[in-house]
PDB file of N, CA and C in Angstrom:
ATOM      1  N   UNK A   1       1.783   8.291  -8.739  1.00  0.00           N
ATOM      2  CA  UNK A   1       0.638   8.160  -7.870  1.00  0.00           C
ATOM      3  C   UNK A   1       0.797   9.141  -6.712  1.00  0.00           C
ATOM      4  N   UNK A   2      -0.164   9.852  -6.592  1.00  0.00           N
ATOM      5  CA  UNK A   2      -0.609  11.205  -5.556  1.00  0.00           C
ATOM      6  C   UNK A   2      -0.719  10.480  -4.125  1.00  0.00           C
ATOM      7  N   UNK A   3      -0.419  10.612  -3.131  1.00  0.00           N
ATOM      8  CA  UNK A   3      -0.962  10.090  -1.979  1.00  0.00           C
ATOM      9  C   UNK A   3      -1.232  10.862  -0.943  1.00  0.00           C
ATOM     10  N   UNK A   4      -2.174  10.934   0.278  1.00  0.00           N
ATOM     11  CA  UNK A   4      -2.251  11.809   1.233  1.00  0.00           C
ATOM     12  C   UNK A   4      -0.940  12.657   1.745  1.00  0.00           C
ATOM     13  N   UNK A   5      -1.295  13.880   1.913  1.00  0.00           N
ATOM     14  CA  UNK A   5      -0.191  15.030   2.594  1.00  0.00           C
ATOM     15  C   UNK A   5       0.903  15.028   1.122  1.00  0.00           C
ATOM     16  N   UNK A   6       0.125  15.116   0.139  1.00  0.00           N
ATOM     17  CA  UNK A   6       1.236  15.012  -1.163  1.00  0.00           C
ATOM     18  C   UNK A   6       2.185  14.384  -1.460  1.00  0.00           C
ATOM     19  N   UNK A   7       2.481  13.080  -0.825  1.00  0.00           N
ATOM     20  CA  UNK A   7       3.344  12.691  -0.903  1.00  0.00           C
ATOM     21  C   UNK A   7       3.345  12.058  -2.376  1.00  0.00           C
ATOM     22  N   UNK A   8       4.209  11.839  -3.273  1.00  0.00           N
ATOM     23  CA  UNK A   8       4.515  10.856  -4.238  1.00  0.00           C
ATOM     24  C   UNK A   8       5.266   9.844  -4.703  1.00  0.00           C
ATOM     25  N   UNK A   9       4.402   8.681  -5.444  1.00  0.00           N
ATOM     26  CA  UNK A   9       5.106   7.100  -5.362  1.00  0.00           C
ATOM     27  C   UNK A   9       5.325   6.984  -6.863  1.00  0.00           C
ATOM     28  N   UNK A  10       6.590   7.210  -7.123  1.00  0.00           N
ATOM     29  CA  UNK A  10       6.869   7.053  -8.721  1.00  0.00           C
ATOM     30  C   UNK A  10       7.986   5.653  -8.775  1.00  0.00           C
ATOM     31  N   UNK A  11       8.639   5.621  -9.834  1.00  0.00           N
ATOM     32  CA  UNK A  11       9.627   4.538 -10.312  1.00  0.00           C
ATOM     33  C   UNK A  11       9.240   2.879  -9.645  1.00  0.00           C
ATOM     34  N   UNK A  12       7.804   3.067 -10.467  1.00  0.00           N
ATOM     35  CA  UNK A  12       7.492   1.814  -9.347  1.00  0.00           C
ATOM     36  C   UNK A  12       7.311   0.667 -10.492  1.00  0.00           C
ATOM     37  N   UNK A  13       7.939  -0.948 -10.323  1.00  0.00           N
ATOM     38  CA  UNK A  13       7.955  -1.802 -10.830  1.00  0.00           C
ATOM     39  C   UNK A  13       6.826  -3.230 -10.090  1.00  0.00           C
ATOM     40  N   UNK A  14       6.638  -4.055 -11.397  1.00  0.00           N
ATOM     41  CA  UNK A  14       5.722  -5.011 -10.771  1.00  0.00           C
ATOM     42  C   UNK A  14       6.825  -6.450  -9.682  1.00  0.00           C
ATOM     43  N   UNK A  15       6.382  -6.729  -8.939  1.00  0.00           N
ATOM     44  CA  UNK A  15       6.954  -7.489  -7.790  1.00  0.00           C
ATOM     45  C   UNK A  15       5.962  -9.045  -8.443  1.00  0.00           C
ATOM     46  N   UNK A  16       4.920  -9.080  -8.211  1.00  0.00           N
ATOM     47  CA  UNK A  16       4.625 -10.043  -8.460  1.00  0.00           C
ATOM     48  C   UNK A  16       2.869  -9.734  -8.710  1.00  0.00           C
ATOM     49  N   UNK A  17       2.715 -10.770  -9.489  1.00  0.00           N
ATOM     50  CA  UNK A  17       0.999 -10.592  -9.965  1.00  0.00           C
ATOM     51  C   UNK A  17       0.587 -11.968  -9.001  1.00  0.00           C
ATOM     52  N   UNK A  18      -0.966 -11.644  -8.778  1.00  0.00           N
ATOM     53  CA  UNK A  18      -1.596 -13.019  -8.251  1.00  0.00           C
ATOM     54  C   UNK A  18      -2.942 -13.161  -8.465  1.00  0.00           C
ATOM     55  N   UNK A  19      -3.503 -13.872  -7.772  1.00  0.00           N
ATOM     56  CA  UNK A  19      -4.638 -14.330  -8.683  1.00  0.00           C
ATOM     57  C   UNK A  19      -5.918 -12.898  -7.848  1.00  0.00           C
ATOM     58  N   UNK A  20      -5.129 -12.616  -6.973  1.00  0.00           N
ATOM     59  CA  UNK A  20      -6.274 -11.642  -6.629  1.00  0.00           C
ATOM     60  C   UNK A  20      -5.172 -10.060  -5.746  1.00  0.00           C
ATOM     61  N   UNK A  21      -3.971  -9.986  -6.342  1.00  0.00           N
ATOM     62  CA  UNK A  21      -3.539  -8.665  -6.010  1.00  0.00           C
ATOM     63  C   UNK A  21      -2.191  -8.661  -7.203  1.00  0.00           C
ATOM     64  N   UNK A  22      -1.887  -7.830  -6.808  1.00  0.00           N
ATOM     65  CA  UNK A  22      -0.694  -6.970  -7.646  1.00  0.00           C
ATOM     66  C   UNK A  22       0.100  -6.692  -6.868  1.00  0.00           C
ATOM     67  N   UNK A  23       1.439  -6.922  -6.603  1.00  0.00           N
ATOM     68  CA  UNK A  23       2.480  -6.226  -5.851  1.00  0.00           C
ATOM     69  C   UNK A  23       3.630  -5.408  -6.484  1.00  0.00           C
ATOM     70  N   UNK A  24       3.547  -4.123  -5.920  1.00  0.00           N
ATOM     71  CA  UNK A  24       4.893  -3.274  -6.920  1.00  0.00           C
ATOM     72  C   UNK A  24       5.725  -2.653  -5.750  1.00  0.00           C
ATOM     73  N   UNK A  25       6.891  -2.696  -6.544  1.00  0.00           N
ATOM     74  CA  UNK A  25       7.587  -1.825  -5.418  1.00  0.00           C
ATOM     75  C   UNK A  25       7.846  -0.369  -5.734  1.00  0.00           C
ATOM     76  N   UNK A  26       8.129   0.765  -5.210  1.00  0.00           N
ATOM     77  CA  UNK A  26       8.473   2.416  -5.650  1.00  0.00           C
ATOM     78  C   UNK A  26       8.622   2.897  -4.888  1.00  0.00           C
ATOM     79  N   UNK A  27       9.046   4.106  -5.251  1.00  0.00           N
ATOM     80  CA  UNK A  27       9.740   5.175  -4.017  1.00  0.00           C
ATOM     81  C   UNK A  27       8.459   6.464  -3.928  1.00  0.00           C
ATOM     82  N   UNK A  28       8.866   6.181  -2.313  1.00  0.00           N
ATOM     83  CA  UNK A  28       7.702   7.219  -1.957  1.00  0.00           C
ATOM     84  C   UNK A  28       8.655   8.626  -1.730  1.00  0.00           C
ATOM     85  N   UNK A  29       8.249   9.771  -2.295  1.00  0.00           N
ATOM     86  CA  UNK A  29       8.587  10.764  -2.240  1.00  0.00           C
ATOM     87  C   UNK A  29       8.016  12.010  -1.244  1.00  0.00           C
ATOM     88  N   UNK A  30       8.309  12.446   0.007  1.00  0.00           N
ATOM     89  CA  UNK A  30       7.821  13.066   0.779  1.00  0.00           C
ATOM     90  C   UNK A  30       8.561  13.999   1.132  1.00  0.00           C
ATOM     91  N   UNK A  31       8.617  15.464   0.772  1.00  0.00           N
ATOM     92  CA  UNK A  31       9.202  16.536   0.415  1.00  0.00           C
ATOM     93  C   UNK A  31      11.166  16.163   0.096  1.00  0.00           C
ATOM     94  N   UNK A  32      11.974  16.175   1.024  1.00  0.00           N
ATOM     95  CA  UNK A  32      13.182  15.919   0.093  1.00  0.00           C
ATOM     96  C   UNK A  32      13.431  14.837   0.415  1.00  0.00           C
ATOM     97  N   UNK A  33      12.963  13.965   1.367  1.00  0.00           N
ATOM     98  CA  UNK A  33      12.887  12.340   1.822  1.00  0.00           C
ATOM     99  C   UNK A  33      12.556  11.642   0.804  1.00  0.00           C
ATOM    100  N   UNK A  34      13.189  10.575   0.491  1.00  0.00           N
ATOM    101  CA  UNK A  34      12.979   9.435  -0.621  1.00  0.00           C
ATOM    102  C   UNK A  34      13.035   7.697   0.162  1.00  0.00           C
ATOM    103  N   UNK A  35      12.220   7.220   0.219  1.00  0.00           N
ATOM    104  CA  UNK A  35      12.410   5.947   0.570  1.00  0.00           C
ATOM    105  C   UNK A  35      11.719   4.853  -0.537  1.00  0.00           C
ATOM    106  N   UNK A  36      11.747   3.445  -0.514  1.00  0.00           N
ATOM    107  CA  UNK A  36      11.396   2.321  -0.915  1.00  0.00           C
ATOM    108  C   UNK A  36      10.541   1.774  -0.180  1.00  0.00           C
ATOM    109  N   UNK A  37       9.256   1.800  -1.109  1.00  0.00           N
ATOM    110  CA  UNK A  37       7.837   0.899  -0.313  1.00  0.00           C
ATOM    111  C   UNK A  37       7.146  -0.024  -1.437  1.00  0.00           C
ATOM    112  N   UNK A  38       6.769  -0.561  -0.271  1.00  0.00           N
ATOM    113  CA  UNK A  38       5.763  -1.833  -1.033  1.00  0.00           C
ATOM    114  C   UNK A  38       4.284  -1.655  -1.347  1.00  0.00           C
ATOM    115  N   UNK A  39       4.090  -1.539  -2.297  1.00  0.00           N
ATOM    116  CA  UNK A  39       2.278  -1.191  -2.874  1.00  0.00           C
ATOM    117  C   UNK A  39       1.577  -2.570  -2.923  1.00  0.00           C
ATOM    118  N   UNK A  40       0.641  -2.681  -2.582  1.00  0.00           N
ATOM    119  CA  UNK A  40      -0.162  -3.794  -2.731  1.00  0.00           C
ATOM    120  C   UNK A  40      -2.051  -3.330  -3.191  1.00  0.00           C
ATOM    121  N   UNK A  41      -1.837  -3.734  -4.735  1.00  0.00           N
ATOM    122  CA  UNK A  41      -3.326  -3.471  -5.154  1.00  0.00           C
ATOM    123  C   UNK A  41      -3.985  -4.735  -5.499  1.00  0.00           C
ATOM    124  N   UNK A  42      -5.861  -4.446  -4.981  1.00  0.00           N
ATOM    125  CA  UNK A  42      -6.499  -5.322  -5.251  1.00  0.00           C
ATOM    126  C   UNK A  42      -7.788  -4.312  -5.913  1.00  0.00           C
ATOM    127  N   UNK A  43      -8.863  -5.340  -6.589  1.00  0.00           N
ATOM    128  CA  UNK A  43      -9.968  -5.080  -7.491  1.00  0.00           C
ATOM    129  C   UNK A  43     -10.627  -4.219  -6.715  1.00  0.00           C
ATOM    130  N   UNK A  44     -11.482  -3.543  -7.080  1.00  0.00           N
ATOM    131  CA  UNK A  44     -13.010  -3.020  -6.058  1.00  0.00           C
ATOM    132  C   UNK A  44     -14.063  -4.746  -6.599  1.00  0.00           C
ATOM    133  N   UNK A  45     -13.888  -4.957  -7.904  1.00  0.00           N
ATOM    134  CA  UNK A  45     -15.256  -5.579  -8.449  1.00  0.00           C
ATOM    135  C   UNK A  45     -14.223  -7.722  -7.428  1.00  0.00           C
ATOM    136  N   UNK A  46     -13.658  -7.606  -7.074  1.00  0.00           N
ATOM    137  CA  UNK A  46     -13.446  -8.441  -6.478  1.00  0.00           C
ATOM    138  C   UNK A  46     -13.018  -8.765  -4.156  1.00  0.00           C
ATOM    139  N   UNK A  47     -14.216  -8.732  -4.542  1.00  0.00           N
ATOM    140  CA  UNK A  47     -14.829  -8.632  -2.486  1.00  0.00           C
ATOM    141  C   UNK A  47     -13.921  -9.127  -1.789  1.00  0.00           C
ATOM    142  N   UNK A  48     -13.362 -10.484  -2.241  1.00  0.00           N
ATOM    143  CA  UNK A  48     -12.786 -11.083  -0.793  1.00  0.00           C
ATOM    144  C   UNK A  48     -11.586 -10.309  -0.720  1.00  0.00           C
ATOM    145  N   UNK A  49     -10.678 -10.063  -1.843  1.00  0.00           N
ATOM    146  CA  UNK A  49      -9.579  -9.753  -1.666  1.00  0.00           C
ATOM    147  C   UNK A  49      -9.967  -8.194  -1.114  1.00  0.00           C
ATOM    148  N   UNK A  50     -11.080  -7.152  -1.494  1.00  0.00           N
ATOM    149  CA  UNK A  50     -11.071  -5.660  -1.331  1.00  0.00           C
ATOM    150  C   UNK A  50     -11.187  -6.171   0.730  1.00  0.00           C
ATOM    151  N   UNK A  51     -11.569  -6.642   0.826  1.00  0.00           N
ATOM    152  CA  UNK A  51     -12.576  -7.041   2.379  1.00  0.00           C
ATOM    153  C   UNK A  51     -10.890  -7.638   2.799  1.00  0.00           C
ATOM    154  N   UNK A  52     -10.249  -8.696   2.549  1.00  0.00           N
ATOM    155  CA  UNK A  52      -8.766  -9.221   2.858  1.00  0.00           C
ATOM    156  C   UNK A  52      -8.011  -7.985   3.032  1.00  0.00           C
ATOM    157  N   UNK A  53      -7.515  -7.115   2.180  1.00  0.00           N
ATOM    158  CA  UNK A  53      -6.977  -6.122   2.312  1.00  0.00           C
ATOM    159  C   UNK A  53      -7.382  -5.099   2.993  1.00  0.00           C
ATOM    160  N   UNK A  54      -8.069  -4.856   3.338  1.00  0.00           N
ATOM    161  CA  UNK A  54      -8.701  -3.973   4.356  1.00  0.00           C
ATOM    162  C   UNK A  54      -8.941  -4.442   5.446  1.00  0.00           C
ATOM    163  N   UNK A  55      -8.254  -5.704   6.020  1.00  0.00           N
ATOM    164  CA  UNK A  55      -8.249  -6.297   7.457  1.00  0.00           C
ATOM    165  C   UNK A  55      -6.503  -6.303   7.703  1.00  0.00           C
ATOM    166  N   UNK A  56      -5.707  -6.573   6.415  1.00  0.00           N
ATOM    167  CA  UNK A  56      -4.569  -6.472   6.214  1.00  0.00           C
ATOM    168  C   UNK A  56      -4.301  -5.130   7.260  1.00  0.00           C
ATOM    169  N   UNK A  57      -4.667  -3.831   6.544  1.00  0.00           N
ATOM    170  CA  UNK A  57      -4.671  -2.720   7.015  1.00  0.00           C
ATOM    171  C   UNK A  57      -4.613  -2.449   8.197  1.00  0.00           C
ATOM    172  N   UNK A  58      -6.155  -3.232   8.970  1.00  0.00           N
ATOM    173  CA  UNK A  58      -6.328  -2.903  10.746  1.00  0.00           C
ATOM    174  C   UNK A  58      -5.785  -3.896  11.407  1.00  0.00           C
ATOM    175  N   UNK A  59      -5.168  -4.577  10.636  1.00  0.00           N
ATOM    176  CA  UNK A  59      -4.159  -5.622  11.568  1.00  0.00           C
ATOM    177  C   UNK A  59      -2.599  -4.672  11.720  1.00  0.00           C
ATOM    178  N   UNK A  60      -1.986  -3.708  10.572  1.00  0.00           N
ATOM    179  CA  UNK A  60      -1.146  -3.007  10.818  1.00  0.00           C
ATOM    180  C   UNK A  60      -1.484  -2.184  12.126  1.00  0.00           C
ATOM    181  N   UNK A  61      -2.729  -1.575  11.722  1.00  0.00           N
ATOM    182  CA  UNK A  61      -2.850  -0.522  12.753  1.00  0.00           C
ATOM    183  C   UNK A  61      -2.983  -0.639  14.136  1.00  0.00           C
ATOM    184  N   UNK A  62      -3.168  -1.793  14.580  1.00  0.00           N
ATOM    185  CA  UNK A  62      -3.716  -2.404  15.854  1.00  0.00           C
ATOM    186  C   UNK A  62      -2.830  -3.460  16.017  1.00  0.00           C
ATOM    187  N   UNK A  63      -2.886  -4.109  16.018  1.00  0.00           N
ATOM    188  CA  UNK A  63      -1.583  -5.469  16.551  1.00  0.00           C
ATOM    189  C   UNK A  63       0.240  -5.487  16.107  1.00  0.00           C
ATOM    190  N   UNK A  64       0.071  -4.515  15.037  1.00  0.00           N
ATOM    191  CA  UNK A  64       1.608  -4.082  13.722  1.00  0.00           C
ATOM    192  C   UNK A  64       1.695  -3.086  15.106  1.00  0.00           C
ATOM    193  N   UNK A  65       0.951  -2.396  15.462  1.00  0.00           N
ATOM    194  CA  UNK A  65       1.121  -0.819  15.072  1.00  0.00           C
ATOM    195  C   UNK A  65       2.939  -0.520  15.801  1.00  0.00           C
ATOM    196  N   UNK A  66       3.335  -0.808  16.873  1.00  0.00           N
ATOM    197  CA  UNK A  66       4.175  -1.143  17.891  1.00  0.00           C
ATOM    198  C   UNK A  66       5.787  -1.238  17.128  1.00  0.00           C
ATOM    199  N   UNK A  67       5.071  -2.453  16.255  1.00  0.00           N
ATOM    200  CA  UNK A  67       6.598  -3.109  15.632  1.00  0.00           C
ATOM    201  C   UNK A  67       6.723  -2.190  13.683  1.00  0.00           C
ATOM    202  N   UNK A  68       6.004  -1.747  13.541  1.00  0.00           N
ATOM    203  CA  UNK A  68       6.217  -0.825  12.587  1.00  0.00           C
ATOM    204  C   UNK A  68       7.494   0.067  12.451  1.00  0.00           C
ATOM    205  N   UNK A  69       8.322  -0.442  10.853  1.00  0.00           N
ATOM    206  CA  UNK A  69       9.789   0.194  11.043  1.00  0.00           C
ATOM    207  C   UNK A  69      10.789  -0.390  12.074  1.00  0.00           C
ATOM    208  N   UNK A  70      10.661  -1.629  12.409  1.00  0.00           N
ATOM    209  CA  UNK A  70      11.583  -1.926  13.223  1.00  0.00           C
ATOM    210  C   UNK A  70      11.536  -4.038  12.800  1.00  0.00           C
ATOM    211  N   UNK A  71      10.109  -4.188  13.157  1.00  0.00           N
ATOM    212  CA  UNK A  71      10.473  -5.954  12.578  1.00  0.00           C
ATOM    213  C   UNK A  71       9.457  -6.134  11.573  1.00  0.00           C
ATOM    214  N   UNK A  72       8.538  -5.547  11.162  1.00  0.00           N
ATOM    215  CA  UNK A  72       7.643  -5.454  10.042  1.00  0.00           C
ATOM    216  C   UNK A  72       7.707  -3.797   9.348  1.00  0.00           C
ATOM    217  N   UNK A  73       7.299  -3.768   7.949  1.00  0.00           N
ATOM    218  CA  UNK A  73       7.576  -2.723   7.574  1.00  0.00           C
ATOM    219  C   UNK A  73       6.416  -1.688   7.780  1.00  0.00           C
ATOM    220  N   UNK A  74       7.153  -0.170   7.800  1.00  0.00           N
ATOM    221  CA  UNK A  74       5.937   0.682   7.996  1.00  0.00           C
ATOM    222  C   UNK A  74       4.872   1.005   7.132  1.00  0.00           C
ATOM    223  N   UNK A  75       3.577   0.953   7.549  1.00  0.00           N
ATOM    224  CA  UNK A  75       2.087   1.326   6.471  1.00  0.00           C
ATOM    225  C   UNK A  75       2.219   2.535   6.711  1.00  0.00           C
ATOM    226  N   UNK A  76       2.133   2.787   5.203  1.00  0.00           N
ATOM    227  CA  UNK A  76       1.350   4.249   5.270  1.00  0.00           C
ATOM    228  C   UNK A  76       0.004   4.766   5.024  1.00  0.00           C
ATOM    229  N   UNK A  77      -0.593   3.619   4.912  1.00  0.00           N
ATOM    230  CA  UNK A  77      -2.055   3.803   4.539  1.00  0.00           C
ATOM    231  C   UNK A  77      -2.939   2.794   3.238  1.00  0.00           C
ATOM    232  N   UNK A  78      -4.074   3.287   3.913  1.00  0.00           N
ATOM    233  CA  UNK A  78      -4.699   2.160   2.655  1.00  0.00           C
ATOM    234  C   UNK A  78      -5.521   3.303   1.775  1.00  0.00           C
ATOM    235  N   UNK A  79      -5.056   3.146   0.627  1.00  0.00           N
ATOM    236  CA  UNK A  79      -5.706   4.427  -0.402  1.00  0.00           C
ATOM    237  C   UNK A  79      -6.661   3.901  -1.427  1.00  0.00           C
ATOM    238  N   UNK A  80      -7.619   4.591  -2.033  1.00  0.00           N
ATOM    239  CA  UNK A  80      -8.683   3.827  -2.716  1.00  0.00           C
ATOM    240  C   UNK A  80      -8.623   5.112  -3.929  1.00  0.00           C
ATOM    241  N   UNK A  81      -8.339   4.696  -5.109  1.00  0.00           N
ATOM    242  CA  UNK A  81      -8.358   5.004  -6.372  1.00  0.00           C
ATOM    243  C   UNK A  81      -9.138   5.984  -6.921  1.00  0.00           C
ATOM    244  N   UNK A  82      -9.241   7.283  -7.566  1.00  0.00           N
ATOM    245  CA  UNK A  82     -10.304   7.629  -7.577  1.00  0.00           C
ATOM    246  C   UNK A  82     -10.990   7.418  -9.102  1.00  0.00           C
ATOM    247  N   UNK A  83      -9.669   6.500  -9.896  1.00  0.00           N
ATOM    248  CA  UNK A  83     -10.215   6.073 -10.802  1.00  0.00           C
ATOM    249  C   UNK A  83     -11.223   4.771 -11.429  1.00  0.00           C
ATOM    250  N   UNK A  84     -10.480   3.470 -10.994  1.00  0.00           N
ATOM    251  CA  UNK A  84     -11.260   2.430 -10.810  1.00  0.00           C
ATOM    252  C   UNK A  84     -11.808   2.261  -9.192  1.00  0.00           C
ATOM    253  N   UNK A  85     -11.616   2.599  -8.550  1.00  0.00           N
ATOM    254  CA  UNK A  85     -11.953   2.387  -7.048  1.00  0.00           C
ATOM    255  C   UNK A  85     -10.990   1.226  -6.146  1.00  0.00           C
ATOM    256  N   UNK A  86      -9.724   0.878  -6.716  1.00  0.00           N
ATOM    257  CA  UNK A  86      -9.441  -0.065  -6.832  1.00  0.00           C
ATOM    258  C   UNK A  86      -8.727   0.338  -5.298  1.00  0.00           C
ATOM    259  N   UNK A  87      -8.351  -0.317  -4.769  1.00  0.00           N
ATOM    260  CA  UNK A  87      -7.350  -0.126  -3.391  1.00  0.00           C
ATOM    261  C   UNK A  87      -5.962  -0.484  -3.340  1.00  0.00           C
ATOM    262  N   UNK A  88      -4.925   0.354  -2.168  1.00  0.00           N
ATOM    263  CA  UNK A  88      -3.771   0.210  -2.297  1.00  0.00           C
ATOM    264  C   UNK A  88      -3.431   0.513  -1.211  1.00  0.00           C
ATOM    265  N   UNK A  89      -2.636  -0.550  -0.393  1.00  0.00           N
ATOM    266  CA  UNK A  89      -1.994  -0.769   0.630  1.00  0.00           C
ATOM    267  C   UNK A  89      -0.412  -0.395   0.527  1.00  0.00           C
ATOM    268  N   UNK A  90       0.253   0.724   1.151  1.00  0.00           N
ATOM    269  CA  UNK A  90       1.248   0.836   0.891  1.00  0.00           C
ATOM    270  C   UNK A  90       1.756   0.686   2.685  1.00  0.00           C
TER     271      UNK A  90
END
């Protein structure tokens, strides 16, 4: 998976399925930097969770933003699929 500024998220395994997301874990690859992140995908054709996850997001960015990398983990963004439209919180 391609992500903004090229970065790439390969060797990624499923964490847990639910009734309205997907959790995987993989390594994000950003030029010779390698770390371990958490992906979190939900439906486009399912609202509450696309609308949930996308508050997920501006709750990182705004109330997280501070404690990011230190007592909650760092976001790197919320990315939207360009195949199913589906979204992904990493």
């Amino acid at each position: 998976m391609r992500i903004a500024d090229n970065s790439i998220i390969h060797n990624t395994i499923v964490l847990h399925r639910g009734n309205n997301a997907v959790v995987h874990k993989g390594e994000l690859l950003r030029g010779d930097n390698s770390e371990e992140v958490i992906l979190k995908f939900v439906a486009k054709d399912d609202t509450d969770a696309y609308l949930s996850l996308g508050k997920e997001f501006e709750f990182y960015c705004n109330e997280l933003e501070g404690l990011q990398g230190t007592v909650v983990p760092q976001c790197y963004g919320l990315f939207e699929s360009g195949n199913d439209g589906s979204l992904c919180l990493v």
